[in-house]
mmCIF file of C-alpha atoms in Angstrom:
data_model
loop_
_atom_site.group_PDB
_atom_site.id
_atom_site.type_symbol
_atom_site.label_atom_id
_atom_site.label_comp_id
_atom_site.label_asym_id
_atom_site.label_seq_id
_atom_site.Cartn_x
_atom_site.Cartn_y
_atom_site.Cartn_z
ATOM 1 C CA UNK U 168 7.000 14.881 9.266
ATOM 2 C CA UNK U 169 6.957 15.902 5.300
ATOM 3 C CA UNK U 170 8.986 18.486 4.442
ATOM 4 C CA UNK U 171 9.615 20.015 0.892
ATOM 5 C CA UNK U 172 11.830 23.516 0.920
ATOM 6 C CA UNK U 173 10.103 25.662 3.432
ATOM 7 C CA UNK U 174 6.779 23.827 3.411
ATOM 8 C CA UNK U 175 5.750 21.024 6.123
ATOM 9 C CA UNK U 176 3.403 18.499 7.135
ATOM 10 C CA UNK U 177 3.640 16.818 10.475
ATOM 11 C CA UNK U 178 1.327 13.901 11.298
ATOM 12 C CA UNK U 179 0.315 13.093 15.015
ATOM 13 C CA UNK U 180 -1.465 10.396 16.295
ATOM 14 C CA UNK U 181 -3.341 12.267 18.893
ATOM 15 C CA UNK U 182 -5.070 15.664 18.701
ATOM 16 C CA UNK U 183 -3.206 17.009 21.906
ATOM 17 C CA UNK U 184 0.136 16.065 20.456
ATOM 18 C CA UNK U 185 -0.603 18.123 17.392
ATOM 19 C CA UNK U 186 -1.864 21.022 19.651
ATOM 20 C CA UNK U 187 1.504 20.788 21.410
ATOM 21 C CA UNK U 188 3.478 20.740 18.471
ATOM 22 C CA UNK U 189 1.769 23.513 16.819
ATOM 23 C CA UNK U 190 2.449 26.003 19.748
ATOM 24 C CA UNK U 191 6.180 24.898 20.062
ATOM 25 C CA UNK U 192 6.810 25.285 16.709
ATOM 26 C CA UNK U 193 5.277 28.718 16.451
ATOM 27 C CA UNK U 194 7.326 29.700 19.871
ATOM 28 C CA UNK U 195 10.682 28.239 18.209
ATOM 29 C CA UNK U 196 10.146 30.259 15.206
ATOM 30 C CA UNK U 197 9.505 33.713 17.113
ATOM 31 C CA UNK U 198 13.024 33.020 18.623
ATOM 32 C CA UNK U 199 14.623 33.282 15.143
ATOM 33 C CA UNK U 200 12.613 36.103 13.802
ATOM 34 C CA UNK U 201 10.313 33.576 12.123
ATOM 35 C CA UNK U 202 6.636 33.015 12.334
ATOM 36 C CA UNK U 203 4.033 30.607 11.006
ATOM 37 C CA UNK U 204 2.125 31.756 7.750
ATOM 38 C CA UNK U 205 -1.425 31.524 9.539
ATOM 39 C CA UNK U 206 -3.433 31.466 6.356
ATOM 40 C CA UNK U 207 -1.337 28.147 5.238
ATOM 41 C CA UNK U 208 -1.268 26.665 8.834
ATOM 42 C CA UNK U 209 -4.009 24.623 10.126
ATOM 43 C CA UNK U 210 -4.830 21.528 11.993
ATOM 44 C CA UNK U 211 -6.556 18.728 10.000
ATOM 45 C CA UNK U 212 -8.138 15.844 11.806
ATOM 46 C CA UNK U 213 -7.768 12.210 10.009
ATOM 47 C CA UNK U 214 -9.885 10.097 12.230
ATOM 48 C CA UNK U 215 -10.599 6.367 10.910
ATOM 49 C CA UNK U 216 -12.784 5.760 13.875
ATOM 50 C CA UNK U 217 -14.879 8.627 13.039
ATOM 51 C CA UNK U 218 -15.101 7.536 9.122
ATOM 52 C CA UNK U 219 -16.093 4.244 10.205
ATOM 53 C CA UNK U 220 -19.083 6.030 11.950
ATOM 54 C CA UNK U 221 -19.511 7.646 8.644
ATOM 55 C CA UNK U 222 -18.382 11.334 9.771
ATOM 56 C CA UNK U 223 -16.941 12.546 6.725
ATOM 57 C CA UNK U 224 -13.066 13.855 7.219
ATOM 58 C CA UNK U 225 -11.427 17.067 6.291
ATOM 59 C CA UNK U 226 -8.695 17.239 3.470
ATOM 60 C CA UNK U 227 -5.874 19.778 2.558
ATOM 61 C CA UNK U 228 -4.024 20.692 -0.309
ATOM 62 C CA UNK U 229 0.023 20.241 0.073
ATOM 63 C CA UNK U 230 2.271 20.924 -3.270
ATOM 64 C CA UNK U 231 -0.440 20.020 -5.544
ATOM 65 C CA UNK U 232 -1.915 17.326 -4.355
ATOM 66 C CA UNK U 233 -5.173 16.905 -2.247
ATOM 67 C CA UNK U 234 -4.833 14.709 1.033
ATOM 68 C CA UNK U 235 -7.854 12.910 2.153
ATOM 69 C CA UNK U 236 -8.869 9.680 4.275
ATOM 70 C CA UNK U 237 -10.191 7.201 1.838
ATOM 71 C CA UNK U 238 -10.565 3.226 1.346
ATOM 72 C CA UNK U 239 -8.068 0.901 0.389
ATOM 73 C CA UNK U 240 -9.033 -1.840 -1.924
ATOM 74 C CA UNK U 241 -9.042 -4.285 0.837
ATOM 75 C CA UNK U 242 -11.568 -1.871 2.745
ATOM 76 C CA UNK U 243 -9.365 -0.120 5.527
ATOM 77 C CA UNK U 244 -8.953 3.693 5.786
ATOM 78 C CA UNK U 245 -5.900 5.000 4.473
ATOM 79 C CA UNK U 246 -4.458 8.401 3.940
ATOM 80 C CA UNK U 247 -4.925 8.909 -0.032
ATOM 81 C CA UNK U 248 -3.595 11.924 -2.120
ATOM 82 C CA UNK U 249 -5.148 12.923 -5.563
ATOM 83 C CA UNK U 250 -4.168 16.039 -7.866
ATOM 84 C CA UNK U 251 -5.883 19.008 -6.616
ATOM 85 C CA UNK U 252 -8.580 20.636 -8.256
ATOM 86 C CA UNK U 253 -6.941 23.885 -8.307
ATOM 87 C CA UNK U 254 -3.692 22.762 -9.693
ATOM 88 C CA UNK U 255 -5.478 20.705 -12.342
ATOM 89 C CA UNK U 256 -7.456 23.543 -13.803
ATOM 90 C CA UNK U 257 -4.427 25.730 -13.522
ATOM 91 C CA UNK U 258 -2.515 23.266 -15.808
ATOM 92 C CA UNK U 259 -4.964 22.679 -18.246
ATOM 93 C CA UNK U 260 -5.161 26.499 -18.875
ATOM 94 C CA UNK U 261 -1.267 26.189 -19.319
ATOM 95 C CA UNK U 262 -2.192 23.694 -21.798
ATOM 96 C CA UNK U 263 -4.684 25.898 -23.732
ATOM 97 C CA UNK U 264 -2.353 29.003 -23.657
ATOM 98 C CA UNK U 265 0.568 26.853 -24.886
ATOM 99 C CA UNK U 266 -1.620 25.591 -27.799
ATOM 100 C CA UNK U 267 -3.026 28.894 -28.651
ATOM 101 C CA UNK U 268 0.292 30.579 -29.003
ATOM 102 C CA UNK U 269 2.204 27.509 -30.248
ATOM 103 C CA UNK U 270 -0.345 25.887 -32.783
ATOM 104 C CA UNK U 271 0.658 27.965 -35.924
ATOM 105 C CA UNK U 272 4.415 27.925 -35.297
ATOM 106 C CA UNK U 273 5.360 24.253 -35.835
ATOM 107 C CA UNK U 274 4.261 21.220 -37.859
ATOM 108 C CA UNK U 275 2.112 18.452 -36.430
ATOM 109 C CA UNK U 276 4.621 15.945 -35.572
ATOM 110 C CA UNK U 277 7.043 18.241 -33.713
ATOM 111 C CA UNK U 278 3.876 20.067 -32.051
ATOM 112 C CA UNK U 279 2.653 16.469 -30.662
ATOM 113 C CA UNK U 280 6.094 15.745 -29.796
ATOM 114 C CA UNK U 281 6.577 18.571 -27.305
ATOM 115 C CA UNK U 282 3.151 18.411 -26.016
ATOM 116 C CA UNK U 283 4.057 14.843 -25.038
ATOM 117 C CA UNK U 284 7.055 15.887 -23.442
ATOM 118 C CA UNK U 285 4.758 18.137 -21.247
ATOM 119 C CA UNK U 286 2.185 15.455 -20.514
ATOM 120 C CA UNK U 287 5.130 13.079 -19.471
ATOM 121 C CA UNK U 288 6.612 15.483 -17.032
ATOM 122 C CA UNK U 289 3.071 15.993 -15.463
ATOM 123 C CA UNK U 290 2.572 12.253 -15.103
ATOM 124 C CA UNK U 291 6.115 12.006 -13.727
ATOM 125 C CA UNK U 292 5.227 14.391 -11.045
ATOM 126 C CA UNK U 293 1.781 13.429 -9.988
ATOM 127 C CA UNK U 294 2.008 9.809 -11.051
ATOM 128 C CA UNK U 295 1.814 8.468 -7.259
ATOM 129 C CA UNK U 296 -0.305 5.903 -5.654
ATOM 130 C CA UNK U 297 -4.032 6.350 -5.597
ATOM 131 C CA UNK U 298 -3.881 8.988 -8.393
ATOM 132 C CA UNK U 299 -3.698 7.107 -11.759
ATOM 133 C CA UNK U 300 -7.078 8.437 -12.398
ATOM 134 C CA UNK U 301 -6.576 11.987 -11.839
ATOM 135 C CA UNK U 302 -3.803 11.347 -14.162
ATOM 136 C CA UNK U 303 -5.997 9.864 -16.759
ATOM 137 C CA UNK U 304 -8.142 12.480 -16.463
ATOM 138 C CA UNK U 305 -5.350 15.082 -16.934
ATOM 139 C CA UNK U 306 -4.333 13.442 -20.490
ATOM 140 C CA UNK U 307 -7.823 12.798 -21.831
ATOM 141 C CA UNK U 308 -8.733 16.641 -21.097
ATOM 142 C CA UNK U 309 -5.157 17.912 -22.343
ATOM 143 C CA UNK U 310 -5.393 15.595 -25.598
ATOM 144 C CA UNK U 311 -8.720 17.397 -26.229
ATOM 145 C CA UNK U 312 -7.720 21.002 -25.895
ATOM 146 C CA UNK U 313 -4.560 19.986 -28.322
ATOM 147 C CA UNK U 314 -7.360 18.658 -30.742
ATOM 148 C CA UNK U 315 -9.483 21.533 -30.388
ATOM 149 C CA UNK U 316 -6.458 24.324 -30.988
ATOM 150 C CA UNK U 317 -5.106 21.902 -33.637
ATOM 151 C CA UNK U 318 -8.408 22.601 -35.603
ATOM 152 C CA UNK U 319 -8.503 26.377 -35.221
ATOM 153 C CA UNK U 320 -4.923 26.980 -37.191
ATOM 154 C CA UNK U 321 -5.426 28.891 -40.288
ATOM 155 C CA UNK U 322 -9.294 29.004 -40.118
ATOM 156 C CA UNK U 323 -9.823 25.177 -41.364
ATOM 157 C CA UNK U 324 -10.377 22.099 -39.774
ATOM 158 C CA UNK U 325 -7.001 20.085 -39.902
ATOM 159 C CA UNK U 326 -8.073 16.770 -38.524
ATOM 160 C CA UNK U 327 -11.160 15.222 -37.282
ATOM 161 C CA UNK U 328 -11.579 12.464 -34.295
ATOM 162 C CA UNK U 329 -11.247 9.679 -36.525
ATOM 163 C CA UNK U 330 -7.933 11.075 -38.478
ATOM 164 C CA UNK U 331 -6.292 12.192 -34.820
ATOM 165 C CA UNK U 332 -7.198 8.943 -33.426
ATOM 166 C CA UNK U 333 -5.324 7.147 -36.206
ATOM 167 C CA UNK U 334 -2.660 9.845 -35.492
ATOM 168 C CA UNK U 335 -2.460 8.875 -31.984
ATOM 169 C CA UNK U 336 -2.611 5.310 -32.659
ATOM 170 C CA UNK U 337 0.749 5.687 -34.434
ATOM 171 C CA UNK U 338 2.226 8.232 -31.633
ATOM 172 C CA UNK U 339 0.173 7.601 -28.647
ATOM 173 C CA UNK U 340 0.482 9.913 -25.672
ATOM 174 C CA UNK U 341 2.015 9.216 -22.793
ATOM 175 C CA UNK U 342 -0.016 6.779 -20.375
ATOM 176 C CA UNK U 343 -1.244 7.414 -16.829
ATOM 177 C CA UNK U 344 1.286 5.348 -14.755
ATOM 178 C CA UNK U 345 2.602 5.339 -11.080
ATOM 179 C CA UNK U 346 5.974 6.760 -11.123
ATOM 180 C CA UNK U 347 6.201 6.963 -7.230
ATOM 181 C CA UNK U 348 4.755 4.569 -4.937
ATOM 182 C CA UNK U 349 3.911 6.207 -1.736
ATOM 183 C CA UNK U 350 2.508 3.186 0.477
ATOM 184 C CA UNK U 351 4.132 -0.091 0.355
ATOM 185 C CA UNK U 352 2.039 -3.059 1.435
ATOM 186 C CA UNK U 353 3.785 -5.286 3.799
ATOM 187 C CA UNK U 354 3.062 -9.203 3.602
ATOM 188 C CA UNK U 355 3.369 -11.406 6.751
ATOM 189 C CA UNK U 356 5.754 -14.606 6.554
#
């Protein structure tokens, strides 16, 4: 069971158990005058056996991540997660909006410092096992947005890519790193 505030994911090994838990949870909540949000409540099948036979498995979004069944580096099917597409688009729109509003209010070093702090926050939240590529994609796209809107200050081009890359070499953006290891590999002795 994974819980965050009033959001909950319950994992069951067997479909019959999942159906029983779903029904029982609904009945229990009803006793207290509450009910499950049927739009957000669903049963998702993650079957390694079916995946091995080439049957595509479902996925679901939870707290800004898309959970799916994927292959480990050793070739085993394991639950994986990545930044949800909807959340990624939303975050990039936020970067655009912030740059549009603030591009002329601050000097470049101060603007870059604030931008990097925002990116570090994204990396700290989304930097989980198997999501390094998604975080890298965000950093790359956000940096391009920063460059684009920086060059719309005062109707003139402030930096070209070469000079912007030199600037980033001196003060690089945050790197995509894993802050939270969700899956721990156990080795036998």
